[in-house]
Short mmCIF file of C-alpha atoms in Angstrom, two decimals:
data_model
loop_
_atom_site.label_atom_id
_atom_site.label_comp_id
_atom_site.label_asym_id
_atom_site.label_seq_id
_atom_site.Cartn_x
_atom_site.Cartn_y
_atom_site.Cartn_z
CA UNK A 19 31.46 13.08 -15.36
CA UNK A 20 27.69 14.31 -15.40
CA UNK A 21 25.73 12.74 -13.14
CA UNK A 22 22.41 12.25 -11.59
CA UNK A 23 20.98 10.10 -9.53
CA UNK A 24 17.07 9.83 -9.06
CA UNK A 25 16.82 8.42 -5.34
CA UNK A 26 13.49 7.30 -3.93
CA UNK A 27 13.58 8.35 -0.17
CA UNK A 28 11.21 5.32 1.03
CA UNK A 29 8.06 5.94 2.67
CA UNK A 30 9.37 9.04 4.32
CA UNK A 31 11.08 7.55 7.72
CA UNK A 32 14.93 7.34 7.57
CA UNK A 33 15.19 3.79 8.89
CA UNK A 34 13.44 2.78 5.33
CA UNK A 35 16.19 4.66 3.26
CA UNK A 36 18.49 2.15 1.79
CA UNK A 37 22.56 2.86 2.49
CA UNK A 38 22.65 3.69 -1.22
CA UNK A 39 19.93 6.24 -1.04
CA UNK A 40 21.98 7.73 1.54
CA UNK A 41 25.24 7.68 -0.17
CA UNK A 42 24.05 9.04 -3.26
CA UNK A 43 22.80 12.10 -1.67
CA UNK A 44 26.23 11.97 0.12
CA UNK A 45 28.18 12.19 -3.19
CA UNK A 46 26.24 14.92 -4.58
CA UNK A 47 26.61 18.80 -4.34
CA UNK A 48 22.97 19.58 -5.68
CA UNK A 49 19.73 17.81 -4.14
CA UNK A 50 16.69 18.55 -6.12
CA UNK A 51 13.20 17.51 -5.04
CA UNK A 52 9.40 18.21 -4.05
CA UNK A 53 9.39 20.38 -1.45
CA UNK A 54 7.99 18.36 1.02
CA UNK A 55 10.04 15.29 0.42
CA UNK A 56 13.47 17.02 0.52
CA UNK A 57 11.96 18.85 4.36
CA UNK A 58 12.03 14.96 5.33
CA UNK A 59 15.90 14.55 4.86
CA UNK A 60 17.31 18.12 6.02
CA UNK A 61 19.52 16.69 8.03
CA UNK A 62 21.24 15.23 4.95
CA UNK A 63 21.63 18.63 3.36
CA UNK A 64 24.04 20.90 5.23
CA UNK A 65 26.40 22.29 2.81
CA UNK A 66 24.71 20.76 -0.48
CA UNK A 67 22.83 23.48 -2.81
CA UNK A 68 19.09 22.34 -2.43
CA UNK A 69 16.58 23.55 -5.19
CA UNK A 70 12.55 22.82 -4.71
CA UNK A 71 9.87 23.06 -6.79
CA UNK A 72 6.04 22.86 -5.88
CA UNK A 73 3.69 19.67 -6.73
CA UNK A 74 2.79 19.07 -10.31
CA UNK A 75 6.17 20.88 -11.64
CA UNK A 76 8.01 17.75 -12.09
CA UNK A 77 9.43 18.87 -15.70
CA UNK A 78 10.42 21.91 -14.28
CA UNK A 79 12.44 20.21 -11.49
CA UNK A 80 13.82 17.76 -14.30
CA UNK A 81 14.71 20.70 -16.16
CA UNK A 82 16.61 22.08 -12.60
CA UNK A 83 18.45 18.91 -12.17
CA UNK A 84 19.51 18.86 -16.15
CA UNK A 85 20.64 22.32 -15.91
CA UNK A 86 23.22 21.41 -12.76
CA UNK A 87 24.37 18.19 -13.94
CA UNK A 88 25.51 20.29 -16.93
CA UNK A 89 27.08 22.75 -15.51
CA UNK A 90 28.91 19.51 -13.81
CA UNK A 91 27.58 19.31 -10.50
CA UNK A 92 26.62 15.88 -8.95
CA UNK A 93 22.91 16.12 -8.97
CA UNK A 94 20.53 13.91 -6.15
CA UNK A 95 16.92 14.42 -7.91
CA UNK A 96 15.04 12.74 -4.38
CA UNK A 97 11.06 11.64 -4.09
CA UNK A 98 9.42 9.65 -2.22
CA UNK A 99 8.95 5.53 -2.20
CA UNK A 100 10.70 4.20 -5.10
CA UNK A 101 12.24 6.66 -8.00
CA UNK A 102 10.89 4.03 -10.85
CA UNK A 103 7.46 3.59 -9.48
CA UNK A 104 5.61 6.51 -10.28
CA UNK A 105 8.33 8.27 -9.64
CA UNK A 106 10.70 11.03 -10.86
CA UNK A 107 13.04 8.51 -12.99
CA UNK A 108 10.88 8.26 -15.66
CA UNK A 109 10.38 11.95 -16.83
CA UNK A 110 14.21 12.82 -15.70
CA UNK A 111 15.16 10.38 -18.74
CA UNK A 112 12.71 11.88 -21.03
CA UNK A 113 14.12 15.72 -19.86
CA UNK A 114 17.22 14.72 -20.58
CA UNK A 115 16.79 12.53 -23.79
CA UNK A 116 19.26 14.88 -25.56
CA UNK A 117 21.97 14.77 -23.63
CA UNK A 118 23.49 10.96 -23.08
CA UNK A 119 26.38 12.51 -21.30
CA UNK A 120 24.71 12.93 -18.53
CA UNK A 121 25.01 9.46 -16.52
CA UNK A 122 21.51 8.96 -14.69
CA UNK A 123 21.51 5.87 -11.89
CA UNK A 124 18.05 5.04 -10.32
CA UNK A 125 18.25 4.19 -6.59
CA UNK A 126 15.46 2.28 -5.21
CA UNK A 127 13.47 3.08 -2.41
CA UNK A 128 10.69 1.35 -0.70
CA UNK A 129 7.23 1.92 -2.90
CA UNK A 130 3.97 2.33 -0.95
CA UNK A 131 2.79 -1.14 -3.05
CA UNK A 132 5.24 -2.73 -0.52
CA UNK A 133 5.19 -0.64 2.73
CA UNK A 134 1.79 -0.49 2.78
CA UNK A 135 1.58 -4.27 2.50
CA UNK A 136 3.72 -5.27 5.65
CA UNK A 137 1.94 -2.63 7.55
CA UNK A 138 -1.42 -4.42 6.63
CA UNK A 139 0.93 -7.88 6.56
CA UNK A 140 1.20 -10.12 3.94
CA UNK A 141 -1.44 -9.21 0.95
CA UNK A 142 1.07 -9.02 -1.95
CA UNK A 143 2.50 -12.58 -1.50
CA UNK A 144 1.44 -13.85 -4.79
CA UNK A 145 0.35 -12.02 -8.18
CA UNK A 146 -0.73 -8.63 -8.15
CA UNK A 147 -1.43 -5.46 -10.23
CA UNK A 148 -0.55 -1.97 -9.18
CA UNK A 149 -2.93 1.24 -10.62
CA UNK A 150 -3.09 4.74 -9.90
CA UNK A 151 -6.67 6.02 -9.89
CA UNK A 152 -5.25 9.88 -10.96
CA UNK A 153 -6.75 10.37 -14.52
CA UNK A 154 -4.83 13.54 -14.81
CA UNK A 155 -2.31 11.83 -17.53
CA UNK A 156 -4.10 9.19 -17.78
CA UNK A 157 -7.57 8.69 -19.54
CA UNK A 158 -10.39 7.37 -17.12
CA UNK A 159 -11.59 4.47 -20.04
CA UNK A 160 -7.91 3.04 -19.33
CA UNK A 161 -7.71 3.13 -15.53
CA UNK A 162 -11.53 1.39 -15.41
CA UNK A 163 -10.15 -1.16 -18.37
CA UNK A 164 -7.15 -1.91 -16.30
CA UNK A 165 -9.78 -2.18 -12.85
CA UNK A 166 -12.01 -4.72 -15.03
CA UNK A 167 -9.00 -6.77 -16.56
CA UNK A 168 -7.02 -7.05 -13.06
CA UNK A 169 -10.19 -8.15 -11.02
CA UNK A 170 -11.07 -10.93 -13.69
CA UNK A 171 -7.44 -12.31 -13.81
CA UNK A 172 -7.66 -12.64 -9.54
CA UNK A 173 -4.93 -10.29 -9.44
CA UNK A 174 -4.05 -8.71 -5.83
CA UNK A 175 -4.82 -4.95 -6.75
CA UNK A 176 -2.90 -1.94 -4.71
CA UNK A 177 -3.97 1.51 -5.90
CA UNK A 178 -1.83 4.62 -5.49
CA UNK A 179 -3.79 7.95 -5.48
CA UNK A 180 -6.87 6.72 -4.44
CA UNK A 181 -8.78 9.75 -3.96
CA UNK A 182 -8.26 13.38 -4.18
CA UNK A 183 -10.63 16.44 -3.72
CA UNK A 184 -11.80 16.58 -7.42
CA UNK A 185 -11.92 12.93 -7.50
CA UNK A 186 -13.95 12.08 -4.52
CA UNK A 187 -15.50 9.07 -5.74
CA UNK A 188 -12.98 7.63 -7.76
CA UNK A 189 -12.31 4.81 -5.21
CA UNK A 190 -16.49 3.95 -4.94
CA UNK A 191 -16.11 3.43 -8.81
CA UNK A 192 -12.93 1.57 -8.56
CA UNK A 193 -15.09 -0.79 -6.20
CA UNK A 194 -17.60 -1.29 -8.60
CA UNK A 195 -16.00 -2.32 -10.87
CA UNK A 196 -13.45 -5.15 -8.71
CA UNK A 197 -17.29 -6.07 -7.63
CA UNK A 198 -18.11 -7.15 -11.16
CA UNK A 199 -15.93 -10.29 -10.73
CA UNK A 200 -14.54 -10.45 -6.55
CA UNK A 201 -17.07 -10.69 -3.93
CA UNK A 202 -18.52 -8.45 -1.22
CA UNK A 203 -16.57 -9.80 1.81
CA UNK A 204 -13.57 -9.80 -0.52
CA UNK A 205 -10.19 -8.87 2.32
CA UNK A 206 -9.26 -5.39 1.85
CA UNK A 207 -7.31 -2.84 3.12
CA UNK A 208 -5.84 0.56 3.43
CA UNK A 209 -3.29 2.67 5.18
CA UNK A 210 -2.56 6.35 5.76
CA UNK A 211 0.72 8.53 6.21
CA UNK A 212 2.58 5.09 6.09
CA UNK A 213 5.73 5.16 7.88
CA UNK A 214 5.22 8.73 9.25
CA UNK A 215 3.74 10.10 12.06
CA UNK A 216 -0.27 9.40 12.41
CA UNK A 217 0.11 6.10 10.26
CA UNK A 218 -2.95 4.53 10.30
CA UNK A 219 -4.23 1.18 8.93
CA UNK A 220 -7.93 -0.65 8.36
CA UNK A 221 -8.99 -3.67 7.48
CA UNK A 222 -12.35 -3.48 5.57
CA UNK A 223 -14.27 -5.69 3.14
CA UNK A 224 -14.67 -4.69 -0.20
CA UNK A 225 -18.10 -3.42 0.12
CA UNK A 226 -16.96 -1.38 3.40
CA UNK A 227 -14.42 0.15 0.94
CA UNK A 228 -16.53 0.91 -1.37
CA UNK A 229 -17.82 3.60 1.50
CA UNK A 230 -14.31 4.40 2.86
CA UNK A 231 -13.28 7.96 3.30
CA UNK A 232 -9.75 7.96 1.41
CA UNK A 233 -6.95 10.49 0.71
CA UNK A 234 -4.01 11.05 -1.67
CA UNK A 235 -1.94 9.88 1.40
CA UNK A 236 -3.76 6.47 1.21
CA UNK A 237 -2.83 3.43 -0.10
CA UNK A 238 -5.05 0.52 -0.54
CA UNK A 239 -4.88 -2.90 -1.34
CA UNK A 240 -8.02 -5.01 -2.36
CA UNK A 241 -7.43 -8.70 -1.95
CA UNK A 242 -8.09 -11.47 -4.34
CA UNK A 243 -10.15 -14.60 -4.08
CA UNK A 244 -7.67 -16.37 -1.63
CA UNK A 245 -7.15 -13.21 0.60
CA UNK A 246 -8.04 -13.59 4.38
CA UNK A 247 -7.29 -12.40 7.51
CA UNK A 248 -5.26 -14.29 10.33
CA UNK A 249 -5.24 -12.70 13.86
CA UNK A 250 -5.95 -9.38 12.15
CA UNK A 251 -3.47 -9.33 9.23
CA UNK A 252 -4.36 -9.37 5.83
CA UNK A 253 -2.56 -12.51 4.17
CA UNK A 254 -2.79 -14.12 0.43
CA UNK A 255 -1.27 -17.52 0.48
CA UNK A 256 0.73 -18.65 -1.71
CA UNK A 257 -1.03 -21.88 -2.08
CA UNK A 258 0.92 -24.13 0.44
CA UNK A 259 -1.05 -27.33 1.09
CA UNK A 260 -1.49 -28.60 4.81
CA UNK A 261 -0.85 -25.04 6.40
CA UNK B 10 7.24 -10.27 24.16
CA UNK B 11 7.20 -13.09 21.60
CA UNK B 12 8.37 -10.98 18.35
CA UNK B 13 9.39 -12.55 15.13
CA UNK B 14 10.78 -9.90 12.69
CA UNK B 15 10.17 -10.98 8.71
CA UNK B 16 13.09 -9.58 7.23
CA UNK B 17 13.22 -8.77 3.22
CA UNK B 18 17.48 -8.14 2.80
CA UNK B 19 16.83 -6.24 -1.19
CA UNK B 20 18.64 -7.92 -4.22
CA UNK B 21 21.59 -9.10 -2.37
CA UNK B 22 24.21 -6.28 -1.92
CA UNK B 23 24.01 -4.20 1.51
CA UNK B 24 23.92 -1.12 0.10
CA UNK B 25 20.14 -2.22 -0.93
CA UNK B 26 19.76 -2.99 2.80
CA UNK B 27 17.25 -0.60 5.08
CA UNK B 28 18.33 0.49 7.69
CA UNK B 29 15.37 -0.92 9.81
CA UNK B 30 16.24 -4.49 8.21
CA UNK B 31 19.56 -4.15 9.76
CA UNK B 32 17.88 -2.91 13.32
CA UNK B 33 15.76 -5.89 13.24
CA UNK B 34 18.69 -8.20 12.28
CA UNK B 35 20.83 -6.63 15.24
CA UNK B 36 17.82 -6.61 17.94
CA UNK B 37 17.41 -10.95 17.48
CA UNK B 38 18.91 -13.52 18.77
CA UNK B 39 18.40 -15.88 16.62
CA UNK B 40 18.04 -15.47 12.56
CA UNK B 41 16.17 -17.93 10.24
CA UNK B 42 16.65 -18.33 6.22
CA UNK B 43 17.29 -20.14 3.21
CA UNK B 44 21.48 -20.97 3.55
CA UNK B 45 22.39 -18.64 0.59
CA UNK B 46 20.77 -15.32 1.45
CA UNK B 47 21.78 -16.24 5.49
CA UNK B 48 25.40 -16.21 3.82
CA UNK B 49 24.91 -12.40 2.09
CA UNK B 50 24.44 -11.25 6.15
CA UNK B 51 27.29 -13.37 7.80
CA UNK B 52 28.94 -10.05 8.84
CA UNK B 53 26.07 -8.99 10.45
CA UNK B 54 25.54 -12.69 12.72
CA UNK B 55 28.01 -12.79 15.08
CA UNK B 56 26.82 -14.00 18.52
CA UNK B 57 23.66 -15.19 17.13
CA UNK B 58 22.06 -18.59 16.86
CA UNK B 59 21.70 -18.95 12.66
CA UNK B 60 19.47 -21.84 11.71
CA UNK B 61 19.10 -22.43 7.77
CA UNK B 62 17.08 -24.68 5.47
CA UNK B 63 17.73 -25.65 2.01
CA UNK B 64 15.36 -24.41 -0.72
CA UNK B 65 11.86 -25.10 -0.87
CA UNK B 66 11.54 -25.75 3.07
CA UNK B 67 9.65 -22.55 3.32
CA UNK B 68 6.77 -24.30 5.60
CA UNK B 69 9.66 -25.91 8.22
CA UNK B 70 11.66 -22.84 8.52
CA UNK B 71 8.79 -20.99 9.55
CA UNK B 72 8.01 -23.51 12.00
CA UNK B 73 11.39 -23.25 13.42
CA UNK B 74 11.21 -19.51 13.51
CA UNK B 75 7.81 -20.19 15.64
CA UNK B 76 9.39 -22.53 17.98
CA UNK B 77 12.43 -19.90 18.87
CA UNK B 78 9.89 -16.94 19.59
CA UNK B 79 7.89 -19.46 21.64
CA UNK B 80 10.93 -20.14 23.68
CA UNK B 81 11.01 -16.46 23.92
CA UNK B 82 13.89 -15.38 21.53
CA UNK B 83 13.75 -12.80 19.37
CA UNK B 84 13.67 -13.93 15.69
CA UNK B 85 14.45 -12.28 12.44
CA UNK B 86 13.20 -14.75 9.35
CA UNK B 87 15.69 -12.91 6.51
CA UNK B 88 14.41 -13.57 2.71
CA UNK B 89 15.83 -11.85 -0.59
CA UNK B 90 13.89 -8.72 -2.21
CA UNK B 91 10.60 -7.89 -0.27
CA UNK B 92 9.19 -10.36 2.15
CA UNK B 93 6.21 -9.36 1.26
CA UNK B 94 6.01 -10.11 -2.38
CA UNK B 95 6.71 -13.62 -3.13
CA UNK B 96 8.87 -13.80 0.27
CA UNK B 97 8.06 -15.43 3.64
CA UNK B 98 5.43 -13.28 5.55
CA UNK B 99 2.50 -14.92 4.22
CA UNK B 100 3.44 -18.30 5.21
CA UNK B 101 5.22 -17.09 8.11
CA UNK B 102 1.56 -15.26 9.36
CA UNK B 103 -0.33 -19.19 8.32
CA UNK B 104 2.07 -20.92 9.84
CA UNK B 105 2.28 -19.12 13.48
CA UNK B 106 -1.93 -18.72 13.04
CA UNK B 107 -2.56 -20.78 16.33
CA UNK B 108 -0.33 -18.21 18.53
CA UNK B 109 -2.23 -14.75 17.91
CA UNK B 110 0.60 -13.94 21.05
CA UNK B 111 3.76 -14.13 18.71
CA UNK B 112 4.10 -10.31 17.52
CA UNK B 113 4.89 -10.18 13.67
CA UNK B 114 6.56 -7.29 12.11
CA UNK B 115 7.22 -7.15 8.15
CA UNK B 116 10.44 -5.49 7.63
CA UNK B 117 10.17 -4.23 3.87
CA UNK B 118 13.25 -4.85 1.28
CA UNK B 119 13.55 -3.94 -2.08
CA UNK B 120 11.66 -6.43 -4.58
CA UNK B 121 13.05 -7.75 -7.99
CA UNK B 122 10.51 -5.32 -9.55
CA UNK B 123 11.72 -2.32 -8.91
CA UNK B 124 15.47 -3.45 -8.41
CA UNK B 125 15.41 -5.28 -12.02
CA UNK B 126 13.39 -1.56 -13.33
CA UNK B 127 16.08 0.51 -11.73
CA UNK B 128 19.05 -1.49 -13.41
CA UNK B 129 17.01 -1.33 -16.99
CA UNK B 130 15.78 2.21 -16.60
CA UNK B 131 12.25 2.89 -15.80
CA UNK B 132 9.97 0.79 -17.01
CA UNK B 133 7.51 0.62 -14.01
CA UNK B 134 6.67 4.36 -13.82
CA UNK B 135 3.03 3.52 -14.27
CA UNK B 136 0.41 0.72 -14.11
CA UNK B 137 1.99 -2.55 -13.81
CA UNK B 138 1.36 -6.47 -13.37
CA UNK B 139 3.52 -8.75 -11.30
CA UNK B 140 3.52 -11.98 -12.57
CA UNK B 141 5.28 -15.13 -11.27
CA UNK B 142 5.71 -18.08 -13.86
CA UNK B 143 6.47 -21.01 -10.83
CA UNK B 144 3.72 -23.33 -11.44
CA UNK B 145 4.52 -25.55 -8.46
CA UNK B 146 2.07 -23.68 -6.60
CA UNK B 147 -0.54 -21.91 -8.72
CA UNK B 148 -2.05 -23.85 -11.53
CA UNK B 149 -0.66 -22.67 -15.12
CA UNK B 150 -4.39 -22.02 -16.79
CA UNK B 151 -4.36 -19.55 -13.92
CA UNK B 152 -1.11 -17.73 -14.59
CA UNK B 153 -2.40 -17.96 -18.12
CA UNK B 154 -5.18 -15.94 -17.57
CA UNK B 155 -3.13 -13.61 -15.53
CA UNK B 156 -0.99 -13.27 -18.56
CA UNK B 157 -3.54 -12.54 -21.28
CA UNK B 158 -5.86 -10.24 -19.20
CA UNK B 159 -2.56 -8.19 -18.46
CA UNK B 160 -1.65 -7.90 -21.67
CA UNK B 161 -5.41 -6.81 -22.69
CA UNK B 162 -4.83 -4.11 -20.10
CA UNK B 163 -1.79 -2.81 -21.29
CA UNK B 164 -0.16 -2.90 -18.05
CA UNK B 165 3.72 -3.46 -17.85
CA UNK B 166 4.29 -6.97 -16.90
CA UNK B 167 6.86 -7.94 -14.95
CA UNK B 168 7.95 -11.39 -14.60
CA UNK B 169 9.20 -13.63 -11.26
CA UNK B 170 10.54 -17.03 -12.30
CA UNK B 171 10.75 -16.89 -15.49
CA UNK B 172 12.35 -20.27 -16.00
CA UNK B 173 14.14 -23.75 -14.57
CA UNK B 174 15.40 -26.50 -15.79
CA UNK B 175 11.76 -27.88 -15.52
CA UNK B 176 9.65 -25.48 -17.31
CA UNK B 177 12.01 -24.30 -19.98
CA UNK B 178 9.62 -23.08 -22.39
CA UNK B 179 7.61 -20.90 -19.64
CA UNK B 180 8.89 -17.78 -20.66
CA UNK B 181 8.17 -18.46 -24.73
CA UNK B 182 4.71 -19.55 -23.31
CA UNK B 183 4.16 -16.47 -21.53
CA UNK B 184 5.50 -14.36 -24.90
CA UNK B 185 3.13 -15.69 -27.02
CA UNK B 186 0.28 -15.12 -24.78
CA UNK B 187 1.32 -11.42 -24.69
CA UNK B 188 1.84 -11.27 -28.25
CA UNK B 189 -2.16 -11.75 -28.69
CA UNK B 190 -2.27 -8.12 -27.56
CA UNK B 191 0.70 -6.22 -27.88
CA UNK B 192 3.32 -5.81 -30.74
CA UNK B 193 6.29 -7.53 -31.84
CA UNK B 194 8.19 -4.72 -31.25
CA UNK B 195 7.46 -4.38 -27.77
CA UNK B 196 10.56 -2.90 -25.47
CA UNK B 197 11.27 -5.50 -22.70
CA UNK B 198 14.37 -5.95 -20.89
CA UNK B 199 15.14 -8.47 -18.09
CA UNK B 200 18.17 -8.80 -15.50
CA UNK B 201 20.09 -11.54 -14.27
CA UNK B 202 21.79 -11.38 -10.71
CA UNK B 203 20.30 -8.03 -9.57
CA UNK B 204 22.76 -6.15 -7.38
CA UNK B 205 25.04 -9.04 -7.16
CA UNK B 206 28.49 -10.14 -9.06
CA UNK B 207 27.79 -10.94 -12.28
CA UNK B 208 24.46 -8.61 -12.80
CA UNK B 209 23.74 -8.61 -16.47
CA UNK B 210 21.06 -6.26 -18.33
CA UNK B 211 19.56 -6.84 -21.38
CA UNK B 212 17.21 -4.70 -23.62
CA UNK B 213 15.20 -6.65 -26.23
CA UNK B 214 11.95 -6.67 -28.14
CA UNK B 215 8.84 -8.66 -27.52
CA UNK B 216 9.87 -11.31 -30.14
CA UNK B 217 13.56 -11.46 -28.97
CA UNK B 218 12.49 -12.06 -25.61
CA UNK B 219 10.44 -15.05 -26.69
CA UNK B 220 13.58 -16.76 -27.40
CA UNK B 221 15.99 -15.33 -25.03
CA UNK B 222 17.44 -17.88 -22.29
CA UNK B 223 16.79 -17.14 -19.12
CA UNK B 224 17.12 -18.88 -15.65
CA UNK B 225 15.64 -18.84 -12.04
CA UNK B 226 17.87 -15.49 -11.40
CA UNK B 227 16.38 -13.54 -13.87
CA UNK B 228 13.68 -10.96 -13.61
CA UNK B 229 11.95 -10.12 -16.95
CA UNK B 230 10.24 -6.98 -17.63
CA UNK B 231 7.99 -6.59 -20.64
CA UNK B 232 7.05 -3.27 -21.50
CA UNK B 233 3.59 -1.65 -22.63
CA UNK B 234 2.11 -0.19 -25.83
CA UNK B 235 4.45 3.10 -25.10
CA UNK B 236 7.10 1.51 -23.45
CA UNK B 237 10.12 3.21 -25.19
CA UNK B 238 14.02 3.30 -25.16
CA UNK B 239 15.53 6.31 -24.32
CA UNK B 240 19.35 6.41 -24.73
CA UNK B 241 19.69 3.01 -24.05
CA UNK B 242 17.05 2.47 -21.27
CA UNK B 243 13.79 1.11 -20.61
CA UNK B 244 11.33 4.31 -20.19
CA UNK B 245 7.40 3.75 -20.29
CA UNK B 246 6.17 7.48 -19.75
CA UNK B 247 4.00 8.99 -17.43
CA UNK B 248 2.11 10.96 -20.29
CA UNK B 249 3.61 14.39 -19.45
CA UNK B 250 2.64 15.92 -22.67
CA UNK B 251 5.23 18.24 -24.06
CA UNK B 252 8.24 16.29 -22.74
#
């Protein structure tokens, strides 16, 4: 049988692996991955074949992975957070949209939506929207449509990719235009290198976001109407009366 | 230390367990829940004081969780999928808002989302709305406007409570809404018993989901404009050009 799984490692500590994470990678003779990501589970590698490719060649890793699943090695194609959520699972299928003998399985990991929410602590409890700021495959007049849309409907919003060096003020736009419907003192939040070493979180109000210095190892969530903050956690309730 | 761990378990298998949900599980003394996901962990509660509520209790459980950490115990509330999204660490954090001295730690699981995505494909590989359909809590010309403005959007909606025995019709509510936006055709998918006996997927379109019957153990996903099926999953692309 031809197989690959497309694993997402978690946030990037090994206590938020799942066990099937971990046995998937167990079962296979080939890991292929992002440099960086596969460095984080070495110690899961002795004896497998490991192939790496730099950032921004995820077709070219698909293509890896394709090429040892069909010579009928069990491939582990690993990233980070969760496979399906911008994550490798997506492209793997479309790589290997000729070839439906190869059986593909998507493991879940933890996405930084989540993890980045119970670091901050309970923002995500009701409705929310999830958008990448990167316009590189996406065009801007979408991402600022979605922005618009999600802040009208109240929606929770977490956004991955926040800021990068060509896109410096991507997240002072994003704020601009959540500020078109949410308040100033809206209940926001972000957190760096979650999970790893140097994690760090903030609490902030939307307009002190608007001014935050953010990277591509950021994650942050901007509250809705109901969010708040209870002995410094950032909490949307989920509407229980007589709490 | 006062420390009440808020434990999300995944779908329901313990393969889809962390590992740090099973540290936190293993450091308390005494573990809180709803009866039927405190069953899923009986293996791991030997020795430990298990106190359960029946469904919709959420506000007394967490008050009984507060009263064991106040008699210095170590607690672990346990609740399916993330506890962070539609789980108990909002109301846990409200609750337990008079004793700033009671440490709170959010132990992430895997959510419905990306459990029900993995099982269909990968339909959450960008931009995305979660949406839950329960009205007991959130008025429904709310989560209709949550609905349309998502749609508008084009973001991939995914759907929590879809249905019960009350609101049968949610789900063809929530359709038709969508339908003002986005085609017929539409690819959705949805999965019943995620990770558990019995787990049935189901791909569909956007007018065969209208009518589909589905109950409180189903998670729906509806797709986006270019939402596709790829060999017989669920795939909305990233927009790698050339793929």
């Amino acid at each position: 049988m031809k197989k690959i799984y497309i694993v997402g490692l978690g946030p990037g500590n090994e206590a938020m692996m799942t066990a099937a994470a971990r046995e998937a990678i167990d079962k296979s003779s080939v890991v292929v991955g992002y440099e960086v990501y596969v460095d984080l589970i070495r110690p899961l590698l002795a004896g497998k074949t490991v192939a790496t490719t730099p950032m921004k060649r995820e077709v070219d890793r698909c293509q890896m992975a394709l090429e040892y699943a069909l010579a009928g090695e069990t491939v582990s194609m690993v990233c980070s957070g969760d496979a399906g959520v911008y994550g490798m699972a997506g492209v793997m299928m479309e790589v290997a949209r000729e070839h439906p003998e190869v059986e593909m399985e998507v493991v879940c990991g933890i996405t930084a939506a989540c993890s980045a929410a119970a670091v901050l602590g309970a923002p995500l409890i009701h409705d929310f929207a999830v958008i990448s700021l990167s316009d590189l495959l996406t065009p801007w007049e979408k991402i600022e449509k979605r922005l618009r849309l999600a802040a009208d409907a109240d929606f929770v919003i977490c956004l991955y990719n926040p800021s990068s060096k060509k896109r410096s003020d991507y997240l002072q736009r994003a704020c601009d235009l959540v500020l078109q419907h949410q308040s100033p003192e809206t209940c926001c939040g972000y957190v760096r290198n979650i999970g790893r070493e140097g994690e760090q979180a903030t609490l902030c109000t939307l307009s002190e976001l608007r001014m935050a210095k953010v990277d591509m190892f950021t994650t942050v969530i901007i509250g809705n109407s109901q969010t708040k903050v209870i002995n410094g956690r950032l909490v949307t309730p989920r509407g229980y009366k007589n709490v």
